[in-house]
Structures are given as C-alpha cells and as structure tokens.
C-alpha cells in the first residue's frame, strides 16, 4: 500500500511555477475539440489556486499563454483569449473573498485593448490583498522578457540614471516582469514533456523540477501534494556542499 503523505510534516516551497500542459491531448483522448481541454484546464487552474494556498504555498505562477502560442489556429487562440477575458472579470469577486493578489507577466501590449484593461483592473483591485500571490503568464516568453528588460536597462544607462558598474544580478532582476516575486523553488510541468518551453529561464536557475505524465486537466490537489513531496526529497545545495 502506498504510504500516506503527511503534508503537515513537509517543507512547503514558497513559490511554485507550473507549466500547465496537455489540454489538447486530454481533449483528443475524449474525442473532444482542443478547446474543451482548455476549458477544463482553466477550471483546474482556479481550483489549484485554492489548493496551493491550503498547502501553505505563498506564490503560484502559471504559464497560460506563451509568445509562441500565437502560432496556433485562430480559433484556438481566440478561445484561449476569451477564457482569459472571462477569468479577469469573473475572478474579481473570488479574489476579494479569498484575499488573492493577481499579477500578469508577459508582454501585455500585444493583447487586445479590452483584455489589457481588465488585467489592469484586476491587478489594481487585488493589489492590497495579502493572501496567495497568483501570477498568470500571458503572451509570456522568457527570452522576450529578457530582451524587454535589457531595453529598459539600456535606456536608464543612456539617460545617465544607471552606471554600468552598478549592473549586477539584483539590478538586472529588477527590470524583469517578475521583479516583485521570489525565484520559484519548484517548477512543475504536466503531460510528460521534459522541457521548459521558454518559461522563466532566468528565474528557474536554481529551482527543483518536477515532471509528471498527468495531463493538466487531470491535475488535482493530490498531484500537487506529490510534487511537494518530491520537492522534499531534493537536497538543494545552490552550488555549495552540505
Ligand atoms: C497547454 O495545453 C495549454 C496551452 C499551451 C495554452 P496544450 O494546448 O499545449 O496541450 P497539448 O500539449 O497539445 O496536449
Ligand atoms: C507551454 O506549452 C506553454 C504553456 C503551457 C502556456 P506548449 O504546449 O506551448 O509547449 P511546447 O510547444 O510543447 O514546447
Ligand atoms: Mg502543449
């Protein structure tokens, strides 16, 4: 019999980042359109927010739409954008009730104007909340984030506001979209793919990685607990010795 996990005894990662993958395959297995997988995936993402907070996770960052996902069909991209639109509005009440602070990372300037507005509204309305820090990556690509950060940094150097000698890791980090977040302790990817697909390349330099074959729409609190348990077995040395 499998040993029962006693979550109370575990060291809980402060920041968990998730690459939610496998929606399309989940739908295909059920002979449904890919969009049905995304709809179910969105429900799971909302549930995982509550579950993460229950476990004591303080920061949850999810990959919802990458800079590369525009390559998908117009229908699929449109549906994903509509799901995000709906979330930005429907979650206002729930975030207030659950004290969740929402942030969106990624290049928002390429999103439809109404979506940008509802993102700004949700960020603003939740900014004083002290519960879960929930970050959604939309039109996010790690390389794109780094290039945008370099441009902001270069402008400061050009204007004489930043000395080249004062550029260090902390200074560079302050230009990233994630500048208010700690680095992820644990990165989870569902659906069996063993790659990071341009998600938080700078930030995950010392994260632990947990890969599972479970497809995102089937992911639940038990699976999250398994990932946390795996994290507990890792020996994080950060380059030192123990
Ligand atoms: C992840 O599921 C969701 C997004 C990338 C938006 P996929 O849509 O990539 O599902 P698979 O990988 O095709 O199964
Ligand atoms: C990564 O999944 C992006 C998101 C989960 C939003 P993809 O399905 O787009 O990544 P690849 O194509 O398998 O690398
Ligand atoms: Mg995929």
Coordinates of C-alpha atoms and ligand atoms in Angstrom, one line a residue:
X1 CA 0.0 0.0 0.0
X2 CA 1.3 3.5 -0.9
X3 CA 2.5 5.5 2.1
X4 CA 0.1 8.3 3.0
X5 CA 1.6 11.7 2.7
X6 CA 1.6 13.7 5.9
X7 CA 1.6 17.2 4.4
X8 CA 1.9 18.8 7.8
X9 CA 5.4 17.5 8.2
X10 CA 6.6 18.7 4.8
X11 CA 8.7 21.7 3.9
X12 CA 6.4 23.7 1.7
X13 CA 8.0 25.5 -1.3
X14 CA 7.3 29.3 -1.1
X15 CA 6.9 29.7 -4.8
X16 CA 5.6 27.1 -7.2
X17 CA 5.6 27.7 -11.0
X18 CA 3.5 25.5 -13.3
X19 CA 3.7 24.8 -17.0
X20 CA 0.1 23.6 -17.5
X21 CA 0.5 21.3 -20.5
X22 CA -1.6 18.6 -22.0
X23 CA -5.0 20.2 -22.5
X24 CA -5.1 19.3 -26.2
X25 CA -4.2 15.6 -25.6
X26 CA -6.7 15.4 -22.8
X27 CA -9.5 16.5 -25.2
X28 CA -8.2 14.3 -28.0
X29 CA -8.5 11.2 -25.8
X30 CA -12.1 12.1 -25.3
X31 CA -12.7 12.8 -29.0
X32 CA -13.4 16.4 -28.0
X33 CA -12.1 19.6 -29.6
X34 CA -8.9 21.0 -28.2
X35 CA -10.9 24.0 -26.8
X36 CA -12.8 21.6 -24.5
X37 CA -9.4 20.7 -23.0
X38 CA -8.6 24.4 -22.4
X39 CA -12.0 25.0 -20.7
X40 CA -11.4 22.1 -18.3
X41 CA -7.8 23.3 -17.8
X42 CA -9.0 26.7 -16.8
X43 CA -11.3 25.2 -14.2
X44 CA -8.4 23.1 -12.8
X45 CA -6.1 26.2 -12.6
X46 CA -8.7 28.0 -10.5
X47 CA -9.0 25.0 -8.2
X48 CA -5.2 24.7 -7.9
X49 CA -5.1 28.3 -6.6
X50 CA -7.2 27.3 -3.6
X51 CA -5.3 24.0 -3.1
X52 CA -1.9 25.8 -3.2
X53 CA -2.9 28.2 -0.6
X54 CA -4.3 25.4 1.6
X55 CA -1.0 23.7 1.4
X56 CA 0.8 26.9 2.5
X57 CA 2.3 27.9 -0.9
X58 CA 2.6 31.7 -0.9
X59 CA 3.4 32.3 -4.6
X60 CA 1.8 30.4 -7.5
X61 CA 2.8 31.3 -11.1
X62 CA 1.2 29.6 -14.1
X63 CA 2.0 29.6 -17.8
X64 CA -1.2 30.3 -19.6
X65 CA -0.1 31.5 -23.0
X66 CA 3.4 31.7 -24.4
X67 CA 4.8 34.1 -27.0
X68 CA 5.0 31.0 -29.3
X69 CA 1.3 30.0 -28.8
X70 CA 0.2 32.6 -31.4
X71 CA 1.3 30.0 -34.0
X72 CA -1.9 28.0 -33.2
X73 CA -5.1 28.3 -35.2
X74 CA -7.1 31.5 -35.0
X75 CA -9.9 29.5 -33.4
X76 CA -7.8 28.1 -30.6
X77 CA -6.0 31.4 -29.9
X78 CA -9.4 33.2 -29.9
X79 CA -10.8 30.7 -27.4
X80 CA -7.8 30.9 -25.1
X81 CA -8.0 34.7 -25.1
X82 CA -11.7 34.5 -24.3
X83 CA -11.1 32.2 -21.4
X84 CA -8.6 34.8 -20.1
X85 CA -11.0 37.6 -20.6
X86 CA -13.7 35.7 -18.7
X87 CA -11.2 34.9 -15.8
X88 CA -10.2 38.6 -15.4
X89 CA -13.8 39.6 -14.8
X90 CA -15.2 36.5 -13.1
X91 CA -12.4 36.2 -10.6
X92 CA -12.7 39.8 -9.2
X93 CA -15.2 38.7 -6.6
X94 CA -13.5 35.4 -5.7
X95 CA -10.1 37.1 -5.3
X96 CA -11.6 39.7 -3.0
X97 CA -13.2 36.9 -0.9
X98 CA -10.0 34.8 -0.8
X99 CA -7.6 37.7 -0.4
X100 CA -5.7 36.7 -3.6
X101 CA -3.3 39.1 -5.3
X102 CA -3.2 38.7 -9.0
X103 CA -0.3 39.8 -11.3
X104 CA 0.1 39.2 -15.0
X105 CA 3.5 38.8 -16.6
X106 CA 4.4 38.8 -20.3
X107 CA 4.1 41.5 -23.0
X108 CA 0.7 42.8 -22.4
X109 CA 1.0 45.4 -25.1
X110 CA 0.2 42.8 -27.7
X111 CA -3.1 41.8 -26.1
X112 CA -6.5 43.2 -27.2
X113 CA -7.2 46.6 -25.6
X114 CA -10.2 45.3 -23.6
X115 CA -8.2 42.4 -22.1
X116 CA -5.4 44.8 -21.2
X117 CA -7.9 46.9 -19.4
X118 CA -9.5 44.1 -17.4
X119 CA -6.0 42.8 -16.5
X120 CA -5.0 46.3 -15.2
X121 CA -8.3 46.4 -13.3
X122 CA -7.9 43.0 -11.6
X123 CA -4.2 43.8 -10.7
X124 CA -5.3 47.2 -9.2
X125 CA -8.3 45.8 -7.3
X126 CA -6.3 43.0 -5.8
X127 CA -3.0 44.8 -5.1
X128 CA -3.6 45.2 -1.3
X129 CA -4.5 41.5 -0.9
X130 CA -2.2 39.6 1.4
X131 CA -3.1 36.0 0.6
X132 CA -1.9 34.0 -2.3
X133 CA 0.3 35.8 -4.9
X134 CA -1.1 34.4 -8.1
X135 CA 0.8 35.3 -11.2
X136 CA -0.5 34.4 -14.7
X137 CA 1.9 34.4 -17.6
X138 CA 0.1 35.7 -20.8
X139 CA 2.0 36.3 -24.0
X140 CA 5.0 35.4 -21.9
X141 CA 8.3 34.2 -23.2
X142 CA 11.5 34.2 -21.1
X143 CA 13.7 35.4 -24.0
X144 CA 11.2 38.2 -24.8
X145 CA 11.1 39.2 -21.1
X146 CA 14.9 39.4 -21.0
X147 CA 15.1 41.4 -24.2
X148 CA 12.5 43.8 -22.8
X149 CA 14.4 44.1 -19.6
X150 CA 17.6 44.8 -21.4
X151 CA 15.9 47.6 -23.3
X152 CA 14.6 49.2 -20.1
X153 CA 18.1 48.8 -18.5
X154 CA 19.8 50.3 -21.6
X155 CA 17.5 53.3 -21.6
X156 CA 18.5 54.0 -17.9
X157 CA 22.2 53.8 -18.8
X158 CA 21.7 56.1 -21.7
X159 CA 19.9 58.6 -19.6
X160 CA 22.7 58.5 -17.0
X161 CA 20.4 57.0 -14.3
X162 CA 22.3 53.8 -14.1
X163 CA 26.1 53.2 -14.0
X164 CA 27.3 50.2 -15.9
X165 CA 29.4 49.2 -12.9
X166 CA 26.2 49.1 -10.8
X167 CA 24.6 46.4 -13.0
X168 CA 24.6 43.2 -11.1
X169 CA 22.1 40.3 -10.8
X170 CA 19.8 42.1 -8.4
X171 CA 19.8 45.2 -10.6
X172 CA 19.1 43.1 -13.7
X173 CA 16.3 41.2 -11.9
X174 CA 14.6 44.5 -11.1
X175 CA 13.8 45.0 -14.8
X176 CA 12.1 41.7 -15.2
X177 CA 8.3 41.3 -15.2
X178 CA 8.7 39.1 -12.1
X179 CA 10.7 41.7 -10.1
X180 CA 8.3 41.6 -7.2
X181 CA 8.4 37.8 -6.9
X182 CA 10.9 35.5 -5.2
X183 CA 12.5 32.9 -7.6
X184 CA 10.5 29.7 -7.9
X185 CA 11.5 26.9 -5.6
X186 CA 9.7 24.3 -7.6
X187 CA 8.8 24.1 -11.2
X188 CA 6.1 21.6 -12.3
X189 CA 5.4 20.5 -15.8
X190 CA 2.5 18.2 -16.6
X191 CA 1.9 16.0 -19.7
X192 CA 5.2 14.2 -19.8
X193 CA 7.2 16.8 -21.8
X194 CA 10.7 17.3 -20.3
X195 CA 11.4 20.9 -21.4
X196 CA 10.9 24.4 -20.1
X197 CA 9.4 25.9 -23.3
X198 CA 10.7 29.5 -22.6
X199 CA 9.2 29.7 -19.1
X200 CA 11.1 31.8 -16.6
X201 CA 14.6 30.9 -17.8
X202 CA 16.4 33.4 -15.6
X203 CA 14.2 32.7 -12.5
X204 CA 14.4 28.9 -12.5
X205 CA 18.2 28.7 -12.5
X206 CA 18.1 27.0 -9.1
X207 CA 14.5 25.7 -9.0
X208 CA 13.8 22.0 -8.5
X209 CA 11.9 20.4 -11.4
X210 CA 9.0 18.0 -11.1
X211 CA 7.7 16.3 -14.3
X212 CA 4.5 14.2 -14.3
X213 CA 2.7 12.4 -17.1
X214 CA -0.6 13.6 -15.8
X215 CA -2.3 15.8 -18.3
X216 CA -3.2 19.3 -16.9
X217 CA -7.0 18.9 -16.9
X218 CA -6.5 15.8 -14.7
X219 CA -4.2 17.6 -12.2
X220 CA -5.5 18.0 -8.7
X221 CA -4.6 18.6 -5.1
X222 CA -3.2 15.0 -4.7
X223 CA -0.9 15.6 -7.7
X224 CA 0.2 18.9 -6.2
X225 CA 0.9 17.2 -2.9
X226 CA 3.0 14.6 -4.8
X227 CA 5.1 17.3 -6.3
X228 CA 5.6 18.9 -2.9
X229 CA 6.6 15.6 -1.5
X230 CA 9.2 15.1 -4.3
X231 CA 10.5 18.6 -3.6
X232 CA 11.1 17.5 0.0
X233 CA 13.4 14.7 -1.2
X234 CA 15.7 17.1 -3.0
X235 CA 18.8 18.3 -1.5
X236 CA 19.1 22.0 -2.5
X237 CA 22.8 22.8 -2.4
X238 CA 22.9 26.1 -4.5
X239 CA 26.4 25.2 -5.6
X240 CA 27.7 24.7 -2.1
X241 CA 28.3 21.5 -0.1
X242 CA 26.4 20.0 2.8
Ligands
LIG1 C1 -1.4 23.6 -22.6 O1 -2.0 22.6 -23.3 C2 -2.2 24.9 -22.7 C3 -1.6 25.9 -23.5 C4 -0.4 25.8 -24.1 C5 -2.3 27.1 -23.7 P1 -1.7 22.3 -24.8 O2 -2.8 23.0 -25.6 O3 -0.3 22.6 -25.2 O4 -2.0 20.7 -24.9 P2 -1.2 19.7 -25.7 O5 0.3 19.8 -25.4 O6 -1.4 20.0 -27.2 O7 -1.7 18.4 -25.3
LIG2 C1 4.0 25.6 -22.9 O1 3.3 24.6 -23.5 C2 3.2 26.9 -22.9 C3 2.1 26.9 -22.0 C4 1.8 25.9 -21.1 C5 1.3 28.1 -22.0 P1 3.3 24.3 -25.1 O2 2.5 23.1 -25.3 O3 3.0 25.5 -25.9 O4 4.9 24.0 -25.3 P2 5.6 23.1 -26.4 O5 5.2 23.5 -27.7 O6 5.2 21.7 -26.1 O7 7.1 23.3 -26.1
LIG3 MG1 1.4 21.5 -25.1

